């Protein structure tokens, strides 16, 4: 392992996970994921910021020993107790018995609950500092990002913010650890994976993101070190602004069309809608067949773009099941400022369209036009109605208030 001291006395010692299929056993990982850990070497004390998921623990220990075979870890700072970061605590304690575990009161309750550890701990609260000799760590409580105990740690002298999951993204490290080492093509993948991470993991807690951003606003930051993905250095403003906009429900001009189609009839309506939207000048149109695309990618695009169209057949006198699941996910997370419409198909009863309309009332969508309801197969009248709806939708989208990211 080549040493990765990205700023003086601060080392990246995180690990790649390229074998796990689904993060939290829920979210696919086509590009892998990292569990980031950082060593801060002070003149009198060393602090490790975060551990890693348990299956990667020995890699972390090897990385630490590659820095110094006799290394001593005086403190383990736990910004977040979810086991993808805290999983190695017990093993680390075995290898580094002198280590004190640093966290807030909520951290300590979880430490006892998950690992039965309640000794050699140091409880910190907002603004507390920890002296490492020539370096100082300062702690900021940022609850519900995305667990109650989440906090951030700031290395004062180097202006490094260890931000927990905030500003993180899926995607393994491919050589480049700091964003300045990563080209634009790879960066685009990380950016999309940041949208997906936010939509699936953080979106429910947008108001807490805003509180955290407000708390951090006066702090000078040279590096943002999250628990997943690259270290942000050149793109700090971009990632903070991305979080700011997402948490304020400010989205880009574009339309996500999510459809279910058992035999291709509903899909024909989607083709008509999408083509007319493009003719009307809408350039970002993302179509997802809900039976083929994992929900996490659909949620990513829904949070990113302002327009949402659902096309759905009636099934068992209700909503096509995967569409119902998606709507539940949106209800759980909450989303606002969406320009919305729907079309649907049925064989003998158009019950699905009515049920979607009922569910969407709770989502506070801005509904456009009258949903097009198609019986059995597409006709000239259906095509005309879809064309008209798409024109209304494009117009409403362009007039909506949100700004383009
Ligand atoms: Fe990366 Fe919430 O754990």
mmCIF file of C-alpha atoms and ligand atoms in Angstrom:
data_model
loop_
_atom_site.group_PDB
_atom_site.id
_atom_site.type_symbol
_atom_site.label_atom_id
_atom_site.label_comp_id
_atom_site.label_asym_id
_atom_site.label_seq_id
_atom_site.Cartn_x
_atom_site.Cartn_y
_atom_site.Cartn_z
ATOM 1 C CA UNK A 1 0.000 0.000 0.000
ATOM 2 C CA UNK A 2 1.436 3.366 -1.019
ATOM 3 C CA UNK A 3 1.156 5.819 1.865
ATOM 4 C CA UNK A 4 -1.537 8.399 1.353
ATOM 5 C CA UNK A 5 -0.693 11.406 3.498
ATOM 6 C CA UNK A 6 -2.982 13.868 1.719
ATOM 7 C CA UNK A 7 -2.226 16.762 4.047
ATOM 8 C CA UNK A 8 0.522 16.981 6.633
ATOM 9 C CA UNK A 9 0.123 14.323 9.364
ATOM 10 C CA UNK A 10 -3.252 13.122 8.040
ATOM 11 C CA UNK A 11 -3.412 9.766 6.236
ATOM 12 C CA UNK A 12 -6.181 8.070 4.283
ATOM 13 C CA UNK A 13 -6.364 4.494 5.609
ATOM 14 C CA UNK A 14 -9.791 3.542 4.228
ATOM 15 C CA UNK A 15 -10.643 0.396 2.291
ATOM 16 C CA UNK A 16 -12.471 -0.595 -0.866
ATOM 17 C CA UNK A 17 -15.315 -3.097 -0.822
ATOM 18 C CA UNK A 18 -15.709 -4.509 -4.324
ATOM 19 C CA UNK A 19 -17.490 -7.722 -3.333
ATOM 20 C CA UNK A 20 -20.630 -6.674 -1.461
ATOM 21 C CA UNK A 21 -23.591 -6.651 -3.846
ATOM 22 C CA UNK A 22 -25.917 -4.382 -1.923
ATOM 23 C CA UNK A 23 -25.160 -1.634 0.574
ATOM 24 C CA UNK A 24 -27.332 -2.130 3.682
ATOM 25 C CA UNK A 25 -28.489 -5.256 1.810
ATOM 26 C CA UNK A 26 -30.713 -2.845 -0.123
ATOM 27 C CA UNK A 27 -28.812 -0.664 -2.580
ATOM 28 C CA UNK A 28 -26.815 -2.163 -5.486
ATOM 29 C CA UNK A 29 -23.113 -1.337 -5.680
ATOM 30 C CA UNK A 30 -22.131 -1.554 -9.374
ATOM 31 C CA UNK A 31 -18.967 0.460 -8.724
ATOM 32 C CA UNK A 32 -18.248 -0.851 -5.209
ATOM 33 C CA UNK A 33 -18.061 1.285 -2.089
ATOM 34 C CA UNK A 34 -15.401 2.525 0.327
ATOM 35 C CA UNK A 35 -15.381 2.557 4.093
ATOM 36 C CA UNK A 36 -13.165 5.536 4.824
ATOM 37 C CA UNK A 37 -10.932 5.806 7.825
ATOM 38 C CA UNK A 38 -8.314 8.473 8.542
ATOM 39 C CA UNK A 39 -5.250 8.584 10.771
ATOM 40 C CA UNK A 40 -4.351 11.916 12.352
ATOM 41 C CA UNK A 41 -0.778 11.765 13.720
ATOM 42 C CA UNK A 42 -0.210 14.370 16.380
ATOM 43 C CA UNK A 43 3.098 15.099 18.092
ATOM 44 C CA UNK A 44 1.928 13.440 21.308
ATOM 45 C CA UNK A 45 -1.222 11.442 20.396
ATOM 46 C CA UNK A 46 -2.639 9.623 17.375
ATOM 47 C CA UNK A 47 -6.325 9.573 16.503
ATOM 48 C CA UNK A 48 -8.087 7.258 14.110
ATOM 49 C CA UNK A 49 -11.242 8.813 12.658
ATOM 50 C CA UNK A 50 -13.813 6.050 11.999
ATOM 51 C CA UNK A 51 -13.146 2.345 11.672
ATOM 52 C CA UNK A 52 -14.392 0.155 8.809
ATOM 53 C CA UNK A 53 -16.893 -2.620 8.165
ATOM 54 C CA UNK A 54 -15.814 -5.762 10.000
ATOM 55 C CA UNK A 55 -14.921 -7.856 6.908
ATOM 56 C CA UNK A 56 -12.298 -5.232 5.984
ATOM 57 C CA UNK A 57 -10.818 -4.786 9.470
ATOM 58 C CA UNK A 58 -7.474 -6.509 8.837
ATOM 59 C CA UNK A 59 -6.883 -4.332 5.778
ATOM 60 C CA UNK A 60 -7.285 -1.263 7.976
ATOM 61 C CA UNK A 61 -4.802 -2.634 10.520
ATOM 62 C CA UNK A 62 -2.302 -3.422 7.730
ATOM 63 C CA UNK A 63 -2.613 0.134 6.438
ATOM 64 C CA UNK A 64 -1.956 1.538 9.903
ATOM 65 C CA UNK A 65 1.084 -0.687 10.348
ATOM 66 C CA UNK A 66 2.416 0.285 6.931
ATOM 67 C CA UNK A 67 2.606 3.840 8.283
ATOM 68 C CA UNK A 68 4.384 2.707 11.432
ATOM 69 C CA UNK A 69 4.836 -0.979 12.409
ATOM 70 C CA UNK A 70 4.713 0.029 16.071
ATOM 71 C CA UNK A 71 1.853 2.458 15.702
ATOM 72 C CA UNK A 72 -0.134 3.417 18.766
ATOM 73 C CA UNK A 73 -3.760 4.478 18.448
ATOM 74 C CA UNK A 74 -4.675 6.698 21.388
ATOM 75 C CA UNK A 75 -8.164 7.643 20.230
ATOM 76 C CA UNK A 76 -10.787 6.194 17.913
ATOM 77 C CA UNK A 77 -13.250 8.940 17.011
ATOM 78 C CA UNK A 78 -16.636 7.562 16.001
ATOM 79 C CA UNK A 79 -18.640 10.127 14.063
ATOM 80 C CA UNK A 80 -21.267 7.550 13.125
ATOM 81 C CA UNK A 81 -22.175 4.217 14.703
ATOM 82 C CA UNK A 82 -23.706 2.429 11.720
ATOM 83 C CA UNK A 83 -21.822 -0.880 11.493
ATOM 84 C CA UNK A 84 -20.271 -0.119 8.094
ATOM 85 C CA UNK A 85 -18.055 2.225 10.150
ATOM 86 C CA UNK A 86 -18.177 0.945 13.715
ATOM 87 C CA UNK A 87 -18.021 -2.770 12.828
ATOM 88 C CA UNK A 88 -14.305 -3.129 13.614
ATOM 89 C CA UNK A 89 -14.372 -1.450 17.018
ATOM 90 C CA UNK A 90 -14.032 -4.616 19.101
ATOM 91 C CA UNK A 91 -11.181 -5.993 16.975
ATOM 92 C CA UNK A 92 -9.363 -2.659 16.979
ATOM 93 C CA UNK A 93 -9.687 -2.545 20.749
ATOM 94 C CA UNK A 94 -7.987 -5.965 20.859
ATOM 95 C CA UNK A 95 -5.079 -4.804 18.650
ATOM 96 C CA UNK A 96 -4.786 -1.364 20.267
ATOM 97 C CA UNK A 97 -5.790 -1.872 23.932
ATOM 98 C CA UNK A 98 -4.665 1.640 24.870
ATOM 99 C CA UNK A 99 -7.287 3.133 22.533
ATOM 100 C CA UNK A 100 -9.989 5.400 23.997
ATOM 101 C CA UNK A 101 -13.243 5.601 22.059
ATOM 102 C CA UNK A 102 -14.479 9.139 21.459
ATOM 103 C CA UNK A 103 -18.118 9.950 20.762
ATOM 104 C CA UNK A 104 -21.155 11.736 22.129
ATOM 105 C CA UNK A 105 -23.659 10.427 24.662
ATOM 106 C CA UNK A 106 -25.811 8.822 21.966
ATOM 107 C CA UNK A 107 -22.707 7.145 20.521
ATOM 108 C CA UNK A 108 -21.955 5.570 23.878
ATOM 109 C CA UNK A 109 -25.432 4.073 24.204
ATOM 110 C CA UNK A 110 -25.062 2.439 20.803
ATOM 111 C CA UNK A 111 -21.503 1.316 21.594
ATOM 112 C CA UNK A 112 -22.813 -0.559 24.603
ATOM 113 C CA UNK A 113 -25.802 -1.922 22.687
ATOM 114 C CA UNK A 114 -23.946 -3.140 19.616
ATOM 115 C CA UNK A 115 -20.561 -4.161 21.095
ATOM 116 C CA UNK A 116 -21.013 -4.260 24.879
ATOM 117 C CA UNK A 117 -18.244 -1.664 25.246
ATOM 118 C CA UNK A 118 -18.618 0.875 28.033
ATOM 119 C CA UNK A 119 -15.097 1.471 29.322
ATOM 120 C CA UNK A 120 -12.164 3.507 27.988
ATOM 121 C CA UNK A 121 -14.560 5.980 26.445
ATOM 122 C CA UNK A 122 -14.477 9.751 26.167
ATOM 123 C CA UNK A 123 -17.765 11.632 25.818
ATOM 124 C CA UNK A 124 -17.679 14.868 23.828
ATOM 125 C CA UNK A 125 -20.264 17.528 23.110
ATOM 126 C CA UNK A 126 -20.637 20.485 20.749
ATOM 127 C CA UNK A 127 -17.439 22.536 20.523
ATOM 128 C CA UNK A 128 -15.286 20.256 22.703
ATOM 129 C CA UNK A 129 -11.671 19.844 21.618
ATOM 130 C CA UNK A 130 -9.139 17.038 21.849
ATOM 131 C CA UNK A 131 -5.435 17.867 22.056
ATOM 132 C CA UNK A 132 -3.076 15.678 19.994
ATOM 133 C CA UNK A 133 0.005 17.805 20.772
ATOM 134 C CA UNK A 134 0.534 19.972 17.717
ATOM 135 C CA UNK A 135 -2.937 19.207 16.343
ATOM 136 C CA UNK A 136 -6.447 19.806 17.665
ATOM 137 C CA UNK A 137 -9.689 17.984 16.939
ATOM 138 C CA UNK A 138 -12.970 19.825 17.493
ATOM 139 C CA UNK A 139 -16.381 18.161 17.583
ATOM 140 C CA UNK A 140 -19.649 19.372 16.087
ATOM 141 C CA UNK A 141 -22.934 17.608 16.715
ATOM 142 C CA UNK A 142 -24.909 17.058 13.483
ATOM 143 C CA UNK A 143 -27.735 14.732 14.538
ATOM 144 C CA UNK A 144 -29.873 12.793 12.039
ATOM 145 C CA UNK A 145 -27.295 12.780 9.271
ATOM 146 C CA UNK A 146 -28.623 10.173 9.095
ATOM 147 C CA UNK A 147 -28.700 8.630 12.592
ATOM 148 C CA UNK A 148 -29.328 10.378 15.926
ATOM 149 C CA UNK A 149 -25.690 10.157 17.114
ATOM 150 C CA UNK A 150 -24.036 11.534 13.969
ATOM 151 C CA UNK A 151 -21.417 14.215 14.495
ATOM 152 C CA UNK A 152 -18.511 15.724 12.581
ATOM 153 C CA UNK A 153 -14.895 16.208 13.622
ATOM 154 C CA UNK A 154 -12.799 19.167 12.525
ATOM 155 C CA UNK A 155 -9.006 19.193 12.469
ATOM 156 C CA UNK A 156 -8.363 22.835 13.255
ATOM 157 C CA UNK A 157 -4.750 23.324 12.086
ATOM 158 C CA UNK A 158 -5.210 21.593 8.691
ATOM 159 C CA UNK A 159 -8.820 22.733 8.127
ATOM 160 C CA UNK A 160 -10.004 19.164 7.538
ATOM 161 C CA UNK A 161 -13.645 18.278 8.110
ATOM 162 C CA UNK A 162 -14.355 14.617 8.832
ATOM 163 C CA UNK A 163 -18.008 14.689 7.891
ATOM 164 C CA UNK A 164 -19.339 11.166 8.504
ATOM 165 C CA UNK A 165 -21.719 9.997 5.779
ATOM 166 C CA UNK A 166 -22.503 13.563 4.692
ATOM 167 C CA UNK A 167 -21.054 14.439 1.268
ATOM 168 C CA UNK A 168 -20.288 10.769 0.661
ATOM 169 C CA UNK A 169 -21.025 8.670 -2.391
ATOM 170 C CA UNK A 170 -21.007 5.089 -3.557
ATOM 171 C CA UNK A 171 -18.087 3.955 -5.710
ATOM 172 C CA UNK A 172 -14.743 2.395 -4.799
ATOM 173 C CA UNK A 173 -11.482 4.343 -4.965
ATOM 174 C CA UNK A 174 -9.743 3.624 -8.264
ATOM 175 C CA UNK A 175 -6.277 4.909 -7.428
ATOM 176 C CA UNK A 176 -7.184 8.549 -6.957
ATOM 177 C CA UNK A 177 -8.110 9.301 -3.339
ATOM 178 C CA UNK A 178 -8.357 13.104 -3.398
ATOM 179 C CA UNK A 179 -10.620 14.630 -6.062
ATOM 180 C CA UNK A 180 -7.656 16.520 -7.540
ATOM 181 C CA UNK A 181 -6.247 13.108 -8.578
ATOM 182 C CA UNK A 182 -9.436 12.089 -10.406
ATOM 183 C CA UNK A 183 -10.424 12.944 -13.989
ATOM 184 C CA UNK A 184 -13.758 14.331 -15.103
ATOM 185 C CA UNK A 185 -15.129 11.047 -16.523
ATOM 186 C CA UNK A 186 -14.601 9.213 -13.237
ATOM 187 C CA UNK A 187 -15.848 12.231 -11.336
ATOM 188 C CA UNK A 188 -19.126 12.089 -13.241
ATOM 189 C CA UNK A 189 -19.685 8.555 -11.941
ATOM 190 C CA UNK A 190 -19.005 9.678 -8.371
ATOM 191 C CA UNK A 191 -21.377 12.612 -8.808
ATOM 192 C CA UNK A 192 -24.204 10.356 -9.980
ATOM 193 C CA UNK A 193 -23.450 7.995 -7.128
ATOM 194 C CA UNK A 194 -23.631 10.954 -4.736
ATOM 195 C CA UNK A 195 -27.121 11.738 -6.014
ATOM 196 C CA UNK A 196 -28.061 8.092 -5.527
ATOM 197 C CA UNK A 197 -26.523 7.986 -2.048
ATOM 198 C CA UNK A 198 -28.378 11.129 -1.033
ATOM 199 C CA UNK A 199 -31.728 10.019 -2.498
ATOM 200 C CA UNK A 200 -31.666 6.626 -0.826
ATOM 201 C CA UNK A 201 -29.857 7.211 2.476
ATOM 202 C CA UNK A 202 -30.137 10.887 3.397
ATOM 203 C CA UNK A 203 -33.199 12.343 1.635
ATOM 204 C CA UNK A 204 -35.579 11.805 4.548
ATOM 205 C CA UNK A 205 -33.431 14.123 6.672
ATOM 206 C CA UNK A 206 -33.159 17.195 4.447
ATOM 207 C CA UNK A 207 -34.035 19.631 7.245
ATOM 208 C CA UNK A 208 -31.158 18.232 9.342
ATOM 209 C CA UNK A 209 -28.797 18.676 6.384
ATOM 210 C CA UNK A 210 -29.788 22.324 6.328
ATOM 211 C CA UNK A 211 -29.108 22.669 10.080
ATOM 212 C CA UNK A 212 -25.673 21.073 9.662
ATOM 213 C CA UNK A 213 -24.786 23.287 6.696
ATOM 214 C CA UNK A 214 -25.763 26.323 8.695
ATOM 215 C CA UNK A 215 -23.584 25.197 11.619
ATOM 216 C CA UNK A 216 -20.599 24.614 9.309
ATOM 217 C CA UNK A 217 -20.998 27.783 7.280
ATOM 218 C CA UNK A 218 -18.386 29.856 9.134
ATOM 219 C CA UNK A 219 -15.714 27.180 9.310
ATOM 220 C CA UNK A 220 -12.810 27.332 6.819
ATOM 221 C CA UNK A 221 -12.465 23.950 5.114
ATOM 222 C CA UNK A 222 -9.618 22.715 2.881
ATOM 223 C CA UNK A 223 -10.607 19.040 2.831
ATOM 224 C CA UNK A 224 -13.944 17.288 3.320
ATOM 225 C CA UNK A 225 -13.348 13.686 4.342
ATOM 226 C CA UNK A 226 -16.541 11.683 4.334
ATOM 227 C CA UNK A 227 -16.955 8.022 5.158
ATOM 228 C CA UNK A 228 -17.645 6.967 1.546
ATOM 229 C CA UNK A 229 -15.961 7.940 -1.712
ATOM 230 C CA UNK A 230 -13.141 10.370 -2.522
ATOM 231 C CA UNK A 231 -11.798 13.185 -0.372
ATOM 232 C CA UNK A 232 -13.142 16.535 -1.564
ATOM 233 C CA UNK A 233 -10.555 19.280 -1.982
ATOM 234 C CA UNK A 234 -10.987 21.045 -5.332
ATOM 235 C CA UNK A 235 -14.732 20.389 -5.485
ATOM 236 C CA UNK A 236 -15.738 21.316 -1.938
ATOM 237 C CA UNK A 237 -18.041 24.121 -3.061
ATOM 238 C CA UNK A 238 -19.686 21.855 -5.613
ATOM 239 C CA UNK A 239 -20.463 19.017 -3.199
ATOM 240 C CA UNK A 240 -21.688 21.363 -0.470
ATOM 241 C CA UNK A 241 -23.904 23.171 -2.969
ATOM 242 C CA UNK A 242 -25.219 19.824 -4.247
ATOM 243 C CA UNK A 243 -26.242 18.896 -0.697
ATOM 244 C CA UNK A 244 -27.682 22.351 -0.148
ATOM 245 C CA UNK A 245 -29.898 22.149 -3.242
ATOM 246 C CA UNK A 246 -30.984 18.562 -2.712
ATOM 247 C CA UNK A 247 -31.922 19.220 0.900
ATOM 248 C CA UNK A 248 -33.931 22.266 -0.168
ATOM 249 C CA UNK A 249 -35.682 20.245 -2.886
ATOM 250 C CA UNK A 250 -34.186 22.429 -5.605
ATOM 251 C CA UNK A 251 -33.979 20.275 -8.690
ATOM 252 C CA UNK A 252 -32.843 20.459 -12.315
ATOM 253 C CA UNK A 253 -35.046 20.927 -15.362
ATOM 254 C CA UNK A 254 -35.822 17.468 -16.634
ATOM 255 C CA UNK A 255 -38.412 14.715 -16.501
ATOM 256 C CA UNK A 256 -38.288 11.212 -15.079
ATOM 257 C CA UNK A 257 -40.821 8.884 -16.657
ATOM 258 C CA UNK A 258 -41.299 5.761 -14.572
ATOM 259 C CA UNK A 259 -43.411 3.089 -16.143
ATOM 260 C CA UNK A 260 -44.649 -0.428 -15.667
ATOM 261 C CA UNK A 261 -45.853 -2.354 -18.681
ATOM 262 C CA UNK A 262 -46.779 -6.027 -18.712
ATOM 263 C CA UNK A 263 -47.317 -6.413 -22.464
ATOM 264 C CA UNK A 264 -45.985 -3.173 -23.934
ATOM 265 C CA UNK A 265 -49.202 -1.143 -24.206
ATOM 266 C CA UNK A 266 -48.389 1.346 -21.451
ATOM 267 C CA UNK A 267 -44.893 1.609 -22.894
ATOM 268 C CA UNK A 268 -46.408 2.886 -26.150
ATOM 269 C CA UNK A 269 -47.935 5.803 -24.241
ATOM 270 C CA UNK A 270 -44.531 6.532 -22.711
ATOM 271 C CA UNK A 271 -42.917 6.709 -26.148
ATOM 272 C CA UNK A 272 -45.500 9.272 -27.285
ATOM 273 C CA UNK A 273 -45.080 11.388 -24.134
ATOM 274 C CA UNK A 274 -41.292 11.335 -24.252
ATOM 275 C CA UNK A 275 -41.081 12.292 -27.913
ATOM 276 C CA UNK A 276 -43.463 15.208 -27.457
ATOM 277 C CA UNK A 277 -41.574 16.432 -24.384
ATOM 278 C CA UNK A 278 -38.394 16.460 -26.467
ATOM 279 C CA UNK A 279 -40.184 18.314 -29.278
ATOM 280 C CA UNK A 280 -41.250 20.870 -26.659
ATOM 281 C CA UNK A 281 -37.595 21.445 -25.740
ATOM 282 C CA UNK A 282 -37.176 19.292 -22.644
ATOM 283 C CA UNK A 283 -33.670 17.893 -22.941
ATOM 284 C CA UNK A 284 -33.219 15.774 -19.831
ATOM 285 C CA UNK A 285 -35.725 12.927 -20.123
ATOM 286 C CA UNK A 286 -34.954 9.801 -18.114
ATOM 287 C CA UNK A 287 -37.171 6.797 -18.772
ATOM 288 C CA UNK A 288 -37.130 3.894 -16.327
ATOM 289 C CA UNK A 289 -38.878 0.565 -16.789
ATOM 290 C CA UNK A 290 -39.637 -0.113 -13.149
ATOM 291 C CA UNK A 291 -39.573 -3.871 -13.679
ATOM 292 C CA UNK A 292 -35.955 -3.725 -14.840
ATOM 293 C CA UNK A 293 -34.290 -0.807 -13.050
ATOM 294 C CA UNK A 294 -33.538 -0.962 -9.353
ATOM 295 C CA UNK A 295 -35.537 1.562 -7.351
ATOM 296 C CA UNK A 296 -32.374 3.246 -6.066
ATOM 297 C CA UNK A 297 -31.515 4.558 -9.549
ATOM 298 C CA UNK A 298 -35.080 5.749 -10.076
ATOM 299 C CA UNK A 299 -35.091 7.599 -6.757
ATOM 300 C CA UNK A 300 -31.756 9.163 -7.705
ATOM 301 C CA UNK A 301 -33.276 10.679 -10.823
ATOM 302 C CA UNK A 302 -36.534 11.676 -9.140
ATOM 303 C CA UNK A 303 -34.612 13.700 -6.551
ATOM 304 C CA UNK A 304 -32.411 15.196 -9.231
ATOM 305 C CA UNK A 305 -35.054 16.300 -11.762
ATOM 306 C CA UNK A 306 -38.134 18.440 -11.335
ATOM 307 C CA UNK A 307 -40.640 16.554 -13.490
ATOM 308 C CA UNK A 308 -42.137 13.160 -12.721
ATOM 309 C CA UNK A 309 -44.516 11.175 -14.896
ATOM 310 C CA UNK A 310 -45.817 7.797 -13.831
ATOM 311 C CA UNK A 311 -47.245 5.416 -16.410
ATOM 312 C CA UNK A 312 -48.856 2.408 -14.856
ATOM 313 C CA UNK A 313 -51.288 -0.365 -15.684
ATOM 314 C CA UNK A 314 -54.060 -1.250 -13.276
ATOM 315 C CA UNK A 315 -53.280 -4.566 -11.574
ATOM 316 C CA UNK A 316 -55.694 -6.460 -9.329
ATOM 317 C CA UNK A 317 -57.918 -3.358 -9.263
ATOM 318 C CA UNK A 318 -55.000 -1.388 -7.821
ATOM 319 C CA UNK A 319 -51.563 -0.001 -8.673
ATOM 320 C CA UNK A 320 -48.984 -2.104 -10.551
ATOM 321 C CA UNK A 321 -47.064 -3.462 -7.503
ATOM 322 C CA UNK A 322 -43.549 -2.086 -8.170
ATOM 323 C CA UNK A 323 -45.017 1.381 -8.795
ATOM 324 C CA UNK A 324 -46.847 1.169 -5.460
ATOM 325 C CA UNK A 325 -43.542 0.282 -3.779
ATOM 326 C CA UNK A 326 -41.859 3.275 -5.389
ATOM 327 C CA UNK A 327 -44.616 5.611 -4.221
ATOM 328 C CA UNK A 328 -44.228 4.235 -0.689
ATOM 329 C CA UNK A 329 -40.509 5.007 -0.856
ATOM 330 C CA UNK A 330 -41.271 8.575 -1.915
ATOM 331 C CA UNK A 331 -43.844 8.962 0.854
ATOM 332 C CA UNK A 332 -41.308 7.681 3.388
ATOM 333 C CA UNK A 333 -38.637 10.157 2.302
ATOM 334 C CA UNK A 334 -40.881 13.072 1.337
ATOM 335 C CA UNK A 335 -40.239 15.116 -1.744
ATOM 336 C CA UNK A 336 -41.536 18.514 -2.784
ATOM 337 C CA UNK A 337 -41.581 20.832 -5.776
ATOM 338 C CA UNK A 338 -42.298 18.063 -8.256
ATOM 339 C CA UNK A 339 -44.263 18.782 -11.395
ATOM 340 C CA UNK A 340 -46.312 15.631 -11.818
ATOM 341 C CA UNK A 341 -48.696 13.808 -14.071
ATOM 342 C CA UNK A 342 -49.661 10.241 -14.810
ATOM 343 C CA UNK A 343 -51.068 8.034 -17.521
ATOM 344 C CA UNK A 344 -52.402 4.540 -17.139
ATOM 345 C CA UNK A 345 -53.866 1.549 -18.886
ATOM 346 C CA UNK A 346 -56.512 -0.951 -17.893
ATOM 347 C CA UNK A 347 -58.491 -3.847 -19.284
ATOM 348 C CA UNK A 348 -61.804 -3.563 -17.425
ATOM 349 C CA UNK A 349 -61.369 -1.048 -14.570
ATOM 350 C CA UNK A 350 -59.130 2.055 -14.396
ATOM 351 C CA UNK A 351 -58.758 1.771 -10.604
ATOM 352 C CA UNK A 352 -54.968 2.195 -10.656
ATOM 353 C CA UNK A 353 -55.016 5.791 -11.880
ATOM 354 C CA UNK A 354 -57.408 6.857 -9.119
ATOM 355 C CA UNK A 355 -55.300 5.188 -6.431
ATOM 356 C CA UNK A 356 -52.101 6.832 -7.649
ATOM 357 C CA UNK A 357 -53.837 10.219 -7.582
ATOM 358 C CA UNK A 358 -54.910 9.584 -3.974
ATOM 359 C CA UNK A 359 -51.393 8.604 -2.888
ATOM 360 C CA UNK A 360 -49.834 11.575 -4.643
ATOM 361 C CA UNK A 361 -52.020 14.032 -2.726
ATOM 362 C CA UNK A 362 -49.853 13.327 0.328
ATOM 363 C CA UNK A 363 -46.727 14.051 -1.702
ATOM 364 C CA UNK A 364 -47.737 17.654 -2.431
ATOM 365 C CA UNK A 365 -46.964 17.337 -6.125
ATOM 366 C CA UNK A 366 -47.974 20.041 -8.569
ATOM 367 C CA UNK A 367 -50.326 18.000 -10.759
ATOM 368 C CA UNK A 368 -50.542 18.929 -14.424
ATOM 369 C CA UNK A 369 -53.446 18.142 -16.772
ATOM 370 C CA UNK A 370 -55.882 15.266 -16.693
ATOM 371 C CA UNK A 371 -54.354 11.778 -16.553
ATOM 372 C CA UNK A 372 -54.747 9.829 -19.765
ATOM 373 C CA UNK A 373 -56.483 6.540 -19.193
ATOM 374 C CA UNK A 374 -56.152 3.939 -21.959
ATOM 375 C CA UNK A 375 -58.445 0.926 -22.321
ATOM 376 C CA UNK A 376 -56.599 -2.171 -23.567
ATOM 377 C CA UNK A 377 -54.555 -0.733 -26.446
ATOM 378 C CA UNK A 378 -53.471 2.549 -27.944
ATOM 379 C CA UNK A 379 -55.788 4.465 -30.295
ATOM 380 C CA UNK A 380 -55.570 7.738 -32.197
ATOM 381 C CA UNK A 381 -57.556 9.378 -29.397
ATOM 382 C CA UNK A 382 -55.096 8.102 -26.793
ATOM 383 C CA UNK A 383 -52.141 9.391 -28.799
ATOM 384 C CA UNK A 384 -53.776 12.805 -29.166
ATOM 385 C CA UNK A 385 -54.484 12.964 -25.427
ATOM 386 C CA UNK A 386 -50.875 12.013 -24.610
ATOM 387 C CA UNK A 387 -49.504 14.635 -26.998
ATOM 388 C CA UNK A 388 -51.688 17.276 -25.400
ATOM 389 C CA UNK A 389 -50.704 16.219 -21.889
ATOM 390 C CA UNK A 390 -46.998 16.289 -22.785
ATOM 391 C CA UNK A 391 -47.327 19.834 -24.150
ATOM 392 C CA UNK A 392 -49.052 21.004 -20.954
ATOM 393 C CA UNK A 393 -46.420 19.234 -18.892
ATOM 394 C CA UNK A 394 -43.471 20.791 -20.739
ATOM 395 C CA UNK A 395 -45.018 24.219 -20.346
ATOM 396 C CA UNK A 396 -45.623 23.729 -16.610
ATOM 397 C CA UNK A 397 -42.089 22.447 -16.136
ATOM 398 C CA UNK A 398 -40.541 25.486 -17.798
ATOM 399 C CA UNK A 399 -42.667 27.814 -15.691
ATOM 400 C CA UNK A 400 -41.900 26.099 -12.390
ATOM 401 C CA UNK A 401 -39.814 28.077 -9.947
ATOM 402 C CA UNK A 402 -36.880 25.801 -9.254
ATOM 403 C CA UNK A 403 -33.535 26.736 -10.717
ATOM 404 C CA UNK A 404 -31.164 24.562 -12.725
ATOM 405 C CA UNK A 405 -28.282 22.959 -10.789
HETATM 406 FE FE1 LIG B 1 -22.001 4.789 5.980
HETATM 407 FE FE2 LIG B 1 -24.737 5.520 7.716
HETATM 408 O O1 LIG B 1 -23.250 4.515 7.307
#
